[in-house]
Amino acid sequence: MLMSGFVDRVGDSVALVSVDGSAHDPDLLMVEALDAMVLEAGADAGSSEISIAVPSHWKPSTAQALRNALRTHLGFVRSGMAPRLVSDAIASLTAANAELCLAATGVVGLLDFGGSGTSATLIDLAGDFKPLSATMRYTDFSGDEIDAALLLCVFEELGHGSGIDPASTAAVGQLARLREQCRTAKEQLSTDRTTEFAAELGGRRATMRFTRDELGDLIQDRLTGLIYAFDDMLCRHRKGWNDLSAVITVGGGACIPLVNERLSVHSRRPVMSPAQPAFAAAAGALLLAARGEELDLRTRTSIGLLTASSGNDIIELPAGDLLVIDEEALTDRELAWSQTEYPGDIRVPYTPEAFDEDSSPGGWSMRLNVIEPPRERAWRRVRLSQLVVGMFALVAMTAIGGVAYTLTGIENHQAPPAPSVVPVPLPPASTPPPPTTTSPPPTSTTVPMTTQWIHVPLLPVPIPIQVPANQAPANPAPQYPAQQYPGEYPGGGYGGGYPPSGGGYSQNPFLGPGY
């Protein structure tokens, strides 16, 4: 029975179901696969120092789940020390540095083109290869995606109407064989210009022929998406392509010529790959294990030595025998209560790097599990500032409300005028139209005019006006009785040579005798 896909399921509590319906723990499947690899290499897990390169995009909980699963397998803990887990990014860069002789300082971008996705990491070359960013995982460009694109081309050539049942055993076998042929063709196109193979599906046969240019057309868009994703990663870490001293490509996808060509054109930086980029992580893990900087052989106890020498999984001690621990196998922690005499004042400089195993070039350590404390909630840090701001806001609102209430109390409001009721006027009564009258045509007549003199009081001169001859004057001359002027008119008549006015003439009483 063949099981796949358990590497990405490590640390998952959901079991992996096989074809026959049985459930399997992904962590234990991973351990069994590692044990099979050790046996295939011809090594003995019980007497060898094992270093395992794990994906750099794994979370700490995933790596811890693999550690716990390795402790359940006696073949990996027989030596008294569990296998050492290292980041595949650090391991790959270690192998590339040993072969390519990279610069001593600077920042490089490591791109690992794997089967299930591409991982990108920024690493500082100074010191022991310190990662500057979390590993970005891009799953749209992977070996499985390229195989699926080639398989789709095969389906289009053979036709979709083959009548094959996908659930049948024969169909599953044919599909698996086609997928394997596509993967082989992809690998051959990394070195050859053309490749061909015989494809068969549902009774139909065809000879498939692919060229390197056709493969480039299939992966062009996916590769562009990866480059844009790496651009975004550089921007998020406030870096650019000019800040990189080189671009290192590892993994099986790094063998495709188009990948390095596109990266070189886009980045304008040196793009380098080791001779065998697909095995860079394994070679780097081997180099890290051979250094022995963190692997102290004194940590193995006599129990591990006894187990390795006996060759049995279970150690049986006779009754009454005591388990004696070899003094040469004492750990560094056991030397803390040694009876060795020292001078009274020994000052040892504090070197935290000696105990901080997470800062080693190998990545994670098996002897020290760093548990990060829970992060403080953000609301606790800002609670005091929010309380102060709220109190100031409450005081301001209270002051504004008091002023508004005071102004409202002293304001004199005038009563609105009483509404007046206006009677609705009645519609006008309909009146008959006035009778039509015909006026006679006008006749022109000439009226004789005459001159009349008007005497106005307080004016010495009479005023002449034109009036019709048969019309009396508008203002008749006033009659002045003789009794009003007895001196001028004796006997009641007009005096001297002033005859009375007659014929419509009147004399001004204010004029002298000479007028």
Short mmCIF file of C-alpha atoms in Angstrom, two decimals:
data_model
loop_
_atom_site.label_atom_id
_atom_site.label_comp_id
_atom_site.label_asym_id
_atom_site.label_seq_id
_atom_site.Cartn_x
_atom_site.Cartn_y
_atom_site.Cartn_z
CA MET A 1 0.00 0.00 0.00
CA LEU A 2 1.38 3.39 -1.04
CA MET A 3 0.81 6.45 1.17
CA SER A 4 1.64 10.02 0.18
CA GLY A 5 0.95 13.55 1.36
CA PHE A 6 1.80 12.88 5.00
CA VAL A 7 4.73 15.34 5.11
CA ASP A 8 2.39 18.33 4.92
CA ARG A 9 0.11 16.72 7.51
CA VAL A 10 2.69 16.40 10.29
CA GLY A 11 1.27 17.87 13.49
CA ASP A 12 -2.31 17.48 12.25
CA SER A 13 -4.64 15.74 14.67
CA VAL A 14 -6.78 14.37 11.82
CA ALA A 15 -5.73 10.90 10.73
CA LEU A 16 -4.75 10.11 7.15
CA VAL A 17 -7.07 7.56 5.54
CA SER A 18 -5.57 5.07 3.09
CA VAL A 19 -7.17 3.41 0.10
CA ASP A 20 -8.34 0.39 2.10
CA GLY A 21 -10.06 2.66 4.65
CA SER A 22 -7.51 2.35 7.48
CA ALA A 23 -6.54 5.47 9.44
CA HIS A 24 -2.91 6.41 10.07
CA ASP A 25 -1.23 9.08 12.15
CA PRO A 26 0.76 11.44 9.85
CA ASP A 27 3.48 11.85 12.49
CA LEU A 28 4.09 8.12 12.75
CA LEU A 29 4.02 7.75 8.97
CA MET A 30 6.76 10.37 8.79
CA VAL A 31 8.87 8.45 11.31
CA GLU A 32 8.42 5.20 9.41
CA ALA A 33 9.45 6.91 6.18
CA LEU A 34 12.60 8.28 7.83
CA ASP A 35 13.46 4.86 9.21
CA ALA A 36 13.04 3.37 5.73
CA MET A 37 15.40 5.99 4.30
CA VAL A 38 18.04 5.17 6.93
CA LEU A 39 17.78 1.47 6.13
CA GLU A 40 17.95 2.19 2.39
CA ALA A 41 21.15 4.15 2.94
CA GLY A 42 22.64 1.18 4.78
CA ALA A 43 23.17 3.03 8.07
CA ASP A 44 22.31 2.01 11.60
CA ALA A 45 20.01 4.48 13.31
CA GLY A 46 20.97 3.17 16.73
CA SER A 47 24.69 3.86 16.38
CA SER A 48 24.72 6.89 14.09
CA GLU A 49 24.38 10.57 14.71
CA ILE A 50 21.32 11.56 12.71
CA SER A 51 20.53 15.07 11.54
CA ILE A 52 17.20 15.64 9.78
CA ALA A 53 16.45 18.68 7.61
CA VAL A 54 12.84 19.73 8.07
CA PRO A 55 10.91 22.37 6.06
CA SER A 56 11.78 25.89 7.17
CA HIS A 57 8.16 27.03 6.86
CA TRP A 58 7.08 24.64 9.60
CA LYS A 59 5.74 26.12 12.79
CA PRO A 60 7.47 25.30 16.09
CA SER A 61 4.50 23.15 17.07
CA THR A 62 4.94 21.05 13.92
CA ALA A 63 8.63 20.50 14.62
CA GLN A 64 7.81 19.55 18.20
CA ALA A 65 5.23 17.03 16.98
CA LEU A 66 7.93 15.35 14.87
CA ARG A 67 10.29 15.28 17.87
CA ASN A 68 7.66 13.57 19.95
CA ALA A 69 7.01 11.04 17.21
CA LEU A 70 10.73 10.29 16.85
CA ARG A 71 10.95 9.51 20.57
CA THR A 72 8.38 6.75 20.13
CA HIS A 73 10.63 4.87 17.69
CA LEU A 74 13.32 2.90 19.45
CA GLY A 75 15.62 2.95 16.46
CA PHE A 76 16.07 6.72 16.72
CA VAL A 77 16.63 6.92 20.50
CA ARG A 78 18.76 3.81 20.95
CA SER A 79 21.96 5.87 21.08
CA GLY A 80 20.65 7.93 23.97
CA MET A 81 20.21 11.05 21.86
CA ALA A 82 17.30 11.76 19.57
CA PRO A 83 17.95 12.93 15.99
CA ARG A 84 18.74 16.57 15.55
CA LEU A 85 16.33 18.71 13.53
CA VAL A 86 17.74 21.48 11.35
CA SER A 87 16.05 23.95 9.03
CA ASP A 88 16.30 22.96 5.37
CA ALA A 89 16.98 26.61 4.47
CA ILE A 90 20.08 26.70 6.71
CA ALA A 91 21.14 23.25 5.53
CA SER A 92 20.74 24.14 1.84
CA LEU A 93 22.69 27.38 2.25
CA THR A 94 25.42 25.49 4.11
CA ALA A 95 25.80 23.07 1.20
CA ALA A 96 25.73 25.92 -1.35
CA ASN A 97 28.35 27.87 0.60
CA ALA A 98 30.65 24.85 0.79
CA GLU A 99 30.46 24.43 -3.00
CA LEU A 100 30.10 27.98 -4.31
CA CYS A 101 32.21 29.84 -1.69
CA LEU A 102 29.77 32.67 -1.04
CA ALA A 103 30.76 36.04 0.38
CA ALA A 104 31.44 36.34 4.09
CA THR A 105 28.90 39.13 4.53
CA GLY A 106 25.74 40.25 2.84
CA VAL A 107 22.16 39.11 2.41
CA VAL A 108 21.09 36.37 0.01
CA GLY A 109 17.68 35.26 -1.12
CA LEU A 110 17.25 31.49 -0.91
CA LEU A 111 14.58 29.97 -3.18
CA ASP A 112 13.80 26.30 -2.61
CA PHE A 113 11.75 24.86 -5.50
CA GLY A 114 10.13 21.78 -3.97
CA GLY A 115 7.55 19.27 -5.04
CA SER A 116 4.62 20.76 -3.13
CA GLY A 117 5.63 24.44 -3.23
CA THR A 118 8.40 27.00 -3.34
CA SER A 119 9.95 28.47 -0.18
CA ALA A 120 11.70 31.85 -0.09
CA THR A 121 13.91 33.03 2.80
CA LEU A 122 16.19 36.02 3.37
CA ILE A 123 19.39 34.96 5.16
CA ASP A 124 22.30 37.02 6.47
CA LEU A 125 25.66 35.48 5.56
CA ALA A 126 27.46 37.13 8.47
CA GLY A 127 28.12 34.72 11.31
CA ASP A 128 26.17 31.48 11.33
CA PHE A 129 23.59 32.19 8.61
CA LYS A 130 20.90 34.06 10.52
CA PRO A 131 17.45 34.16 8.86
CA LEU A 132 16.20 37.72 8.45
CA SER A 133 12.61 36.84 7.60
CA ALA A 134 10.05 34.15 8.02
CA THR A 135 9.95 31.68 5.16
CA MET A 136 7.37 32.55 2.51
CA ARG A 137 5.54 29.55 1.06
CA TYR A 138 4.25 29.82 -2.53
CA THR A 139 2.29 26.72 -3.57
CA ASP A 140 1.24 27.81 -7.09
CA PHE A 141 4.70 27.03 -8.47
CA SER A 142 5.73 23.50 -7.54
CA GLY A 143 6.76 20.22 -9.09
CA ASP A 144 3.28 18.78 -8.62
CA GLU A 145 1.71 21.73 -10.44
CA ILE A 146 4.08 21.31 -13.40
CA ASP A 147 3.32 17.58 -13.54
CA ALA A 148 -0.41 18.35 -13.52
CA ALA A 149 0.03 20.80 -16.42
CA LEU A 150 1.82 18.15 -18.50
CA LEU A 151 -0.82 15.57 -17.59
CA LEU A 152 -3.54 17.92 -18.81
CA CYS A 153 -1.77 18.16 -22.17
CA VAL A 154 -1.79 14.36 -22.36
CA PHE A 155 -5.54 14.30 -21.65
CA GLU A 156 -6.15 16.81 -24.43
CA GLU A 157 -4.16 14.66 -26.84
CA LEU A 158 -5.85 11.39 -25.92
CA GLY A 159 -9.31 12.95 -25.67
CA HIS A 160 -11.76 13.16 -22.79
CA GLY A 161 -14.26 10.65 -24.18
CA SER A 162 -12.23 7.53 -23.49
CA GLY A 163 -15.04 5.96 -21.47
CA ILE A 164 -12.72 4.99 -18.61
CA ASP A 165 -14.08 4.69 -15.09
CA PRO A 166 -11.96 6.82 -12.71
CA ALA A 167 -12.92 4.61 -9.76
CA SER A 168 -11.72 1.39 -11.36
CA THR A 169 -8.40 -0.15 -10.43
CA ALA A 170 -7.19 -0.08 -14.02
CA ALA A 171 -7.95 3.62 -14.33
CA VAL A 172 -6.10 4.43 -11.11
CA GLY A 173 -3.08 2.49 -12.30
CA GLN A 174 -3.07 4.16 -15.71
CA LEU A 175 -3.38 7.63 -14.18
CA ALA A 176 -0.53 6.94 -11.77
CA ARG A 177 1.63 5.69 -14.64
CA LEU A 178 0.83 8.77 -16.73
CA ARG A 179 1.68 11.05 -13.83
CA GLU A 180 5.01 9.31 -13.36
CA GLN A 181 5.75 9.63 -17.08
CA CYS A 182 5.01 13.36 -16.95
CA ARG A 183 7.35 13.79 -13.99
CA THR A 184 10.12 11.95 -15.81
CA ALA A 185 9.57 14.08 -18.92
CA LYS A 186 9.84 17.24 -16.82
CA GLU A 187 13.16 16.11 -15.37
CA GLN A 188 14.51 15.14 -18.80
CA LEU A 189 13.65 18.55 -20.24
CA SER A 190 15.98 20.11 -17.67
CA THR A 191 18.92 18.65 -19.59
CA ASP A 192 17.50 17.74 -23.03
CA ARG A 193 15.81 19.90 -25.61
CA THR A 194 13.05 17.37 -26.42
CA THR A 195 11.55 14.24 -24.90
CA GLU A 196 8.80 11.81 -25.82
CA PHE A 197 6.95 8.88 -24.28
CA ALA A 198 4.07 6.54 -25.12
CA ALA A 199 0.86 7.41 -23.30
CA GLU A 200 -2.09 5.05 -22.87
CA LEU A 201 -5.45 5.76 -21.30
CA GLY A 202 -8.70 3.81 -21.65
CA GLY A 203 -7.58 1.83 -24.68
CA ARG A 204 -6.26 4.88 -26.52
CA ARG A 205 -2.58 5.24 -27.26
CA ALA A 206 -0.55 8.21 -28.39
CA THR A 207 3.08 9.24 -28.54
CA MET A 208 3.57 12.42 -26.55
CA ARG A 209 6.42 14.72 -27.54
CA PHE A 210 7.38 17.78 -25.50
CA THR A 211 10.05 20.42 -26.04
CA ARG A 212 11.74 22.73 -23.58
CA ASP A 213 9.99 25.74 -25.09
CA GLU A 214 6.59 24.10 -24.61
CA LEU A 215 7.43 23.42 -20.99
CA GLY A 216 8.46 27.07 -20.61
CA ASP A 217 5.10 28.21 -21.97
CA LEU A 218 3.31 26.01 -19.43
CA ILE A 219 5.17 27.39 -16.41
CA GLN A 220 5.61 31.00 -17.57
CA ASP A 221 2.62 32.46 -15.71
CA ARG A 222 3.25 30.48 -12.53
CA LEU A 223 6.88 31.59 -12.48
CA THR A 224 5.83 35.22 -12.95
CA GLY A 225 3.52 34.92 -9.95
CA LEU A 226 6.38 33.58 -7.83
CA ILE A 227 8.67 36.46 -8.80
CA TYR A 228 5.98 39.01 -7.94
CA ALA A 229 5.41 37.29 -4.59
CA PHE A 230 9.12 37.53 -3.81
CA ASP A 231 9.05 41.22 -4.78
CA ASP A 232 6.28 41.77 -2.26
CA MET A 233 8.27 39.91 0.38
CA LEU A 234 11.27 42.18 -0.19
CA CYS A 235 9.05 45.27 0.10
CA ARG A 236 7.55 44.06 3.37
CA HIS A 237 11.05 43.73 4.83
CA ARG A 238 12.11 47.10 3.34
CA LYS A 239 14.64 45.63 0.98
CA GLY A 240 15.15 45.50 -2.76
CA TRP A 241 16.95 43.34 -5.25
CA ASN A 242 19.97 45.65 -5.03
CA ASP A 243 20.28 44.79 -1.33
CA LEU A 244 20.90 41.12 -2.17
CA SER A 245 24.43 39.97 -2.84
CA ALA A 246 23.15 36.88 -4.68
CA VAL A 247 20.13 34.66 -5.29
CA ILE A 248 20.58 30.98 -4.39
CA THR A 249 18.23 28.43 -6.00
CA VAL A 250 17.93 24.88 -4.65
CA GLY A 251 15.44 22.06 -5.01
CA GLY A 252 14.38 20.03 -7.99
CA GLY A 253 12.78 22.99 -9.77
CA ALA A 254 16.11 24.84 -9.79
CA CYS A 255 17.29 22.46 -12.54
CA ILE A 256 14.84 24.03 -15.03
CA PRO A 257 16.89 26.50 -17.13
CA LEU A 258 14.00 28.95 -17.49
CA VAL A 259 13.82 29.47 -13.71
CA ASN A 260 17.36 30.77 -13.31
CA GLU A 261 17.08 32.75 -16.55
CA ARG A 262 13.95 34.62 -15.48
CA LEU A 263 15.35 35.32 -12.02
CA SER A 264 18.59 36.68 -13.48
CA VAL A 265 16.77 38.99 -15.91
CA HIS A 266 14.34 40.29 -13.28
CA SER A 267 16.72 40.72 -10.34
CA ARG A 268 19.92 41.69 -12.21
CA ARG A 269 21.80 39.89 -9.46
CA PRO A 270 23.97 36.73 -9.61
CA VAL A 271 21.80 33.60 -9.58
CA MET A 272 23.71 30.52 -8.41
CA SER A 273 22.83 26.88 -7.77
CA PRO A 274 24.87 23.93 -6.45
CA ALA A 275 25.72 21.05 -8.75
CA GLN A 276 22.85 18.94 -7.39
CA PRO A 277 20.26 21.41 -6.10
CA ALA A 278 17.71 18.67 -5.36
CA PHE A 279 20.00 17.18 -2.66
CA ALA A 280 21.24 20.47 -1.20
CA ALA A 281 19.21 20.14 2.02
CA ALA A 282 20.43 16.59 2.69
CA ALA A 283 24.05 17.50 1.94
CA GLY A 284 23.84 20.52 4.23
CA ALA A 285 22.37 18.47 7.07
CA LEU A 286 25.25 16.04 6.70
CA LEU A 287 27.77 18.88 6.90
CA LEU A 288 26.11 20.28 10.01
CA ALA A 289 26.16 16.86 11.67
CA ALA A 290 29.83 16.38 10.80
CA ARG A 291 30.85 19.68 12.39
CA GLY A 292 30.02 18.46 15.86
CA GLU A 293 29.69 21.99 17.28
CA GLU A 294 26.46 21.21 19.06
CA LEU A 295 26.71 17.40 19.22
CA ASP A 296 28.42 16.57 22.46
CA LEU A 297 29.13 12.85 22.67
CA ARG A 298 29.26 12.96 26.45
CA THR A 299 25.49 13.35 26.57
CA ARG A 300 25.06 9.67 25.82
CA THR A 301 24.52 7.66 28.96
CA SER A 302 25.50 4.08 29.70
CA ILE A 303 21.93 3.04 28.96
CA GLY A 304 22.37 4.07 25.34
CA LEU A 305 25.75 2.32 25.16
CA LEU A 306 24.33 -0.86 26.65
CA THR A 307 21.40 -0.86 24.25
CA ALA A 308 23.64 -0.33 21.22
CA SER A 309 26.00 -3.14 22.26
CA SER A 310 23.28 -5.65 23.11
CA GLY A 311 21.34 -5.21 19.92
CA ASN A 312 18.05 -5.90 21.71
CA ASP A 313 15.16 -3.50 22.04
CA ILE A 314 14.56 -4.43 25.73
CA ILE A 315 17.28 -4.51 28.41
CA GLU A 316 16.73 -7.05 31.22
CA LEU A 317 18.70 -6.59 34.46
CA PRO A 318 19.17 -9.52 36.86
CA ALA A 319 17.58 -9.27 40.28
CA GLY A 320 19.71 -7.38 42.74
CA ASP A 321 21.93 -5.81 40.09
CA LEU A 322 22.37 -2.06 40.06
CA LEU A 323 22.46 0.20 37.06
CA VAL A 324 25.84 1.93 37.06
CA ILE A 325 26.27 5.12 35.05
CA ASP A 326 29.65 5.51 33.41
CA GLU A 327 31.58 8.50 34.70
CA GLU A 328 32.82 9.28 31.19
CA ALA A 329 29.22 9.60 30.01
CA LEU A 330 28.20 12.24 32.51
CA THR A 331 26.46 15.25 31.00
CA ASP A 332 27.42 18.85 31.47
CA ARG A 333 24.53 19.31 33.87
CA GLU A 334 25.82 16.48 36.08
CA LEU A 335 29.19 18.22 36.38
CA ALA A 336 27.44 21.03 38.24
CA TRP A 337 27.60 19.16 41.56
CA SER A 338 31.09 17.76 41.10
CA GLN A 339 33.31 17.45 44.19
CA THR A 340 36.30 19.03 42.46
CA GLU A 341 37.99 21.65 44.62
CA TYR A 342 38.27 25.13 43.15
CA PRO A 343 39.76 28.32 44.55
CA GLY A 344 37.50 30.53 46.58
CA ASP A 345 36.80 33.20 43.95
CA ILE A 346 36.25 32.00 40.42
CA ARG A 347 34.43 34.40 38.16
CA VAL A 348 33.07 32.88 34.99
CA PRO A 349 32.02 35.32 32.27
CA TYR A 350 28.41 35.09 31.25
CA THR A 351 28.08 33.77 27.71
CA PRO A 352 24.42 33.28 26.81
CA GLU A 353 25.35 31.93 23.36
CA ALA A 354 26.67 28.74 24.96
CA PHE A 355 23.20 27.85 26.21
CA ASP A 356 21.09 29.39 23.47
CA GLU A 357 20.95 26.47 21.10
CA ASP A 358 18.29 28.05 18.92
CA SER A 359 20.87 30.51 17.58
CA SER A 360 23.08 27.71 16.20
CA PRO A 361 23.51 27.33 12.44
CA GLY A 362 21.71 24.04 12.62
CA GLY A 363 18.41 25.57 13.60
CA TRP A 364 16.32 23.69 16.15
CA SER A 365 17.91 21.71 18.97
CA MET A 366 16.80 18.43 20.47
CA ARG A 367 18.04 19.07 24.00
CA LEU A 368 16.41 22.42 24.68
CA ASN A 369 12.83 23.23 23.83
CA VAL A 370 12.23 26.93 24.12
CA ILE A 371 8.68 27.68 25.18
CA GLU A 372 7.72 31.24 24.46
CA PRO A 373 5.60 32.94 27.15
CA PRO A 374 2.10 33.93 26.16
CA ARG A 375 1.90 37.37 24.66
CA GLU A 376 0.32 40.10 26.69
CA ARG A 377 -3.02 41.17 25.40
CA ALA A 378 -3.00 44.49 23.61
CA TRP A 379 -6.01 45.84 25.48
CA ARG A 380 -4.18 45.68 28.81
CA ARG A 381 -1.49 48.02 27.56
CA VAL A 382 -3.90 50.63 26.31
CA ARG A 383 -6.48 50.31 29.07
CA LEU A 384 -5.05 53.20 31.19
CA SER A 385 -4.83 55.57 28.23
CA GLN A 386 -8.39 54.75 27.19
CA LEU A 387 -9.60 55.41 30.76
CA VAL A 388 -7.91 58.84 30.86
CA VAL A 389 -9.29 59.82 27.47
CA GLY A 390 -12.76 58.70 28.52
CA MET A 391 -12.64 60.79 31.73
CA PHE A 392 -11.61 63.91 29.81
CA ALA A 393 -14.38 63.34 27.31
CA LEU A 394 -16.93 62.94 30.13
CA VAL A 395 -15.82 66.19 31.81
CA ALA A 396 -16.00 68.08 28.51
CA MET A 397 -19.48 66.76 27.76
CA THR A 398 -20.67 67.71 31.28
CA ALA A 399 -19.36 71.28 30.92
CA ILE A 400 -20.95 71.74 27.51
CA GLY A 401 -24.25 70.38 28.78
CA GLY A 402 -24.26 72.76 31.78
CA VAL A 403 -23.59 75.80 29.62
CA ALA A 404 -26.32 74.80 27.21
CA TYR A 405 -28.80 74.28 30.05
CA THR A 406 -27.98 77.71 31.56
CA LEU A 407 -28.40 79.51 28.25
CA THR A 408 -31.68 77.75 27.64
CA GLY A 409 -33.06 78.79 31.09
CA ILE A 410 -32.39 82.54 30.71
CA GLU A 411 -33.57 82.85 27.14
CA ASN A 412 -36.92 84.70 26.68
CA HIS A 413 -39.11 82.91 24.28
CA GLN A 414 -41.94 84.94 22.67
CA ALA A 415 -45.25 83.27 22.31
CA PRO A 416 -46.00 82.50 18.72
CA PRO A 417 -48.77 84.66 17.18
CA ALA A 418 -52.27 83.21 17.30
CA PRO A 419 -53.32 81.86 13.98
CA SER A 420 -55.89 84.06 12.22
CA VAL A 421 -58.88 82.50 10.60
CA VAL A 422 -59.54 83.98 7.20
CA PRO A 423 -62.98 83.19 5.79
CA VAL A 424 -62.91 81.59 2.46
CA PRO A 425 -64.38 84.08 -0.06
CA LEU A 426 -67.51 82.95 -1.81
CA PRO A 427 -67.29 82.53 -5.51
CA PRO A 428 -68.62 85.66 -7.34
CA ALA A 429 -72.15 85.49 -8.62
CA SER A 430 -72.44 85.26 -12.29
CA THR A 431 -73.72 88.55 -13.69
CA PRO A 432 -75.15 88.95 -17.15
CA PRO A 433 -72.96 90.82 -19.56
CA PRO A 434 -73.76 94.53 -19.89
CA PRO A 435 -75.90 95.52 -22.83
CA THR A 436 -74.09 96.67 -25.84
CA THR A 437 -74.66 100.35 -26.56
CA THR A 438 -73.91 101.99 -29.82
CA SER A 439 -72.64 105.52 -29.42
CA PRO A 440 -73.31 107.98 -32.18
CA PRO A 441 -70.34 109.24 -34.09
CA PRO A 442 -68.78 112.35 -32.53
CA THR A 443 -69.53 115.70 -34.10
CA SER A 444 -67.10 118.57 -34.08
CA THR A 445 -68.48 121.91 -32.82
CA THR A 446 -66.72 125.23 -32.16
CA VAL A 447 -67.45 126.80 -28.79
CA PRO A 448 -67.01 130.63 -28.61
CA MET A 449 -64.54 131.66 -25.90
CA THR A 450 -64.37 134.86 -23.88
CA THR A 451 -61.95 136.30 -21.36
CA GLN A 452 -62.81 136.46 -17.70
CA TRP A 453 -60.77 138.14 -14.95
CA ILE A 454 -60.41 136.40 -11.63
CA HIS A 455 -59.62 138.51 -8.59
CA VAL A 456 -57.58 136.58 -6.02
CA PRO A 457 -57.22 137.98 -2.53
CA LEU A 458 -53.79 139.40 -1.66
CA LEU A 459 -52.92 139.70 -5.38
CA PRO A 460 -52.94 143.21 -6.84
CA VAL A 461 -53.45 142.09 -10.45
CA PRO A 462 -56.46 140.10 -11.69
CA ILE A 463 -55.80 136.86 -13.58
CA PRO A 464 -57.36 136.45 -17.05
CA ILE A 465 -58.70 133.04 -18.08
CA GLN A 466 -60.51 131.77 -21.21
CA VAL A 467 -64.02 130.42 -20.62
CA PRO A 468 -66.90 129.63 -22.97
CA ALA A 469 -69.07 132.59 -23.79
CA ASN A 470 -72.25 131.03 -22.36
CA GLN A 471 -70.56 129.73 -19.11
CA ALA A 472 -70.35 131.69 -15.91
CA PRO A 473 -66.96 132.16 -14.30
CA ALA A 474 -65.85 129.42 -11.96
CA ASN A 475 -65.09 131.86 -9.16
CA PRO A 476 -67.46 134.91 -9.23
CA ALA A 477 -66.07 138.18 -8.08
CA PRO A 478 -66.73 138.83 -4.44
CA GLN A 479 -69.16 141.52 -3.53
CA TYR A 480 -67.76 144.11 -1.24
CA PRO A 481 -70.46 146.00 0.65
CA ALA A 482 -70.06 149.69 1.03
CA GLN A 483 -70.24 149.47 4.77
CA GLN A 484 -66.81 147.81 4.88
CA TYR A 485 -65.06 150.89 3.46
CA PRO A 486 -66.98 153.90 4.63
CA GLY A 487 -64.12 156.31 4.02
CA GLU A 488 -63.65 155.45 0.37
CA TYR A 489 -67.21 154.93 -0.57
CA PRO A 490 -69.41 157.53 1.08
CA GLY A 491 -73.07 157.11 0.91
CA GLY A 492 -72.70 153.49 0.20
CA GLY A 493 -71.55 153.92 -3.39
CA TYR A 494 -68.22 153.99 -5.24
CA GLY A 495 -66.20 157.06 -4.63
CA GLY A 496 -64.66 159.62 -7.00
CA GLY A 497 -64.24 158.66 -10.62
CA TYR A 498 -64.45 154.84 -10.10
CA PRO A 499 -67.61 153.79 -11.67
CA PRO A 500 -68.90 150.40 -10.68
CA SER A 501 -67.76 147.53 -12.80
CA GLY A 502 -70.37 146.23 -15.01
CA GLY A 503 -70.72 143.87 -17.82
CA GLY A 504 -68.73 141.18 -16.02
CA TYR A 505 -65.90 143.42 -14.86
CA SER A 506 -64.98 143.80 -11.19
CA GLN A 507 -62.69 146.30 -9.52
CA ASN A 508 -59.87 145.19 -7.19
CA PRO A 509 -60.59 146.78 -3.78
CA PHE A 510 -56.85 146.96 -3.01
CA LEU A 511 -56.02 149.26 -5.92
CA GLY A 512 -55.68 152.99 -5.38
CA PRO A 513 -57.84 155.72 -6.91
CA GLY A 514 -55.57 156.15 -9.91
CA TYR A 515 -56.26 152.56 -11.15
#
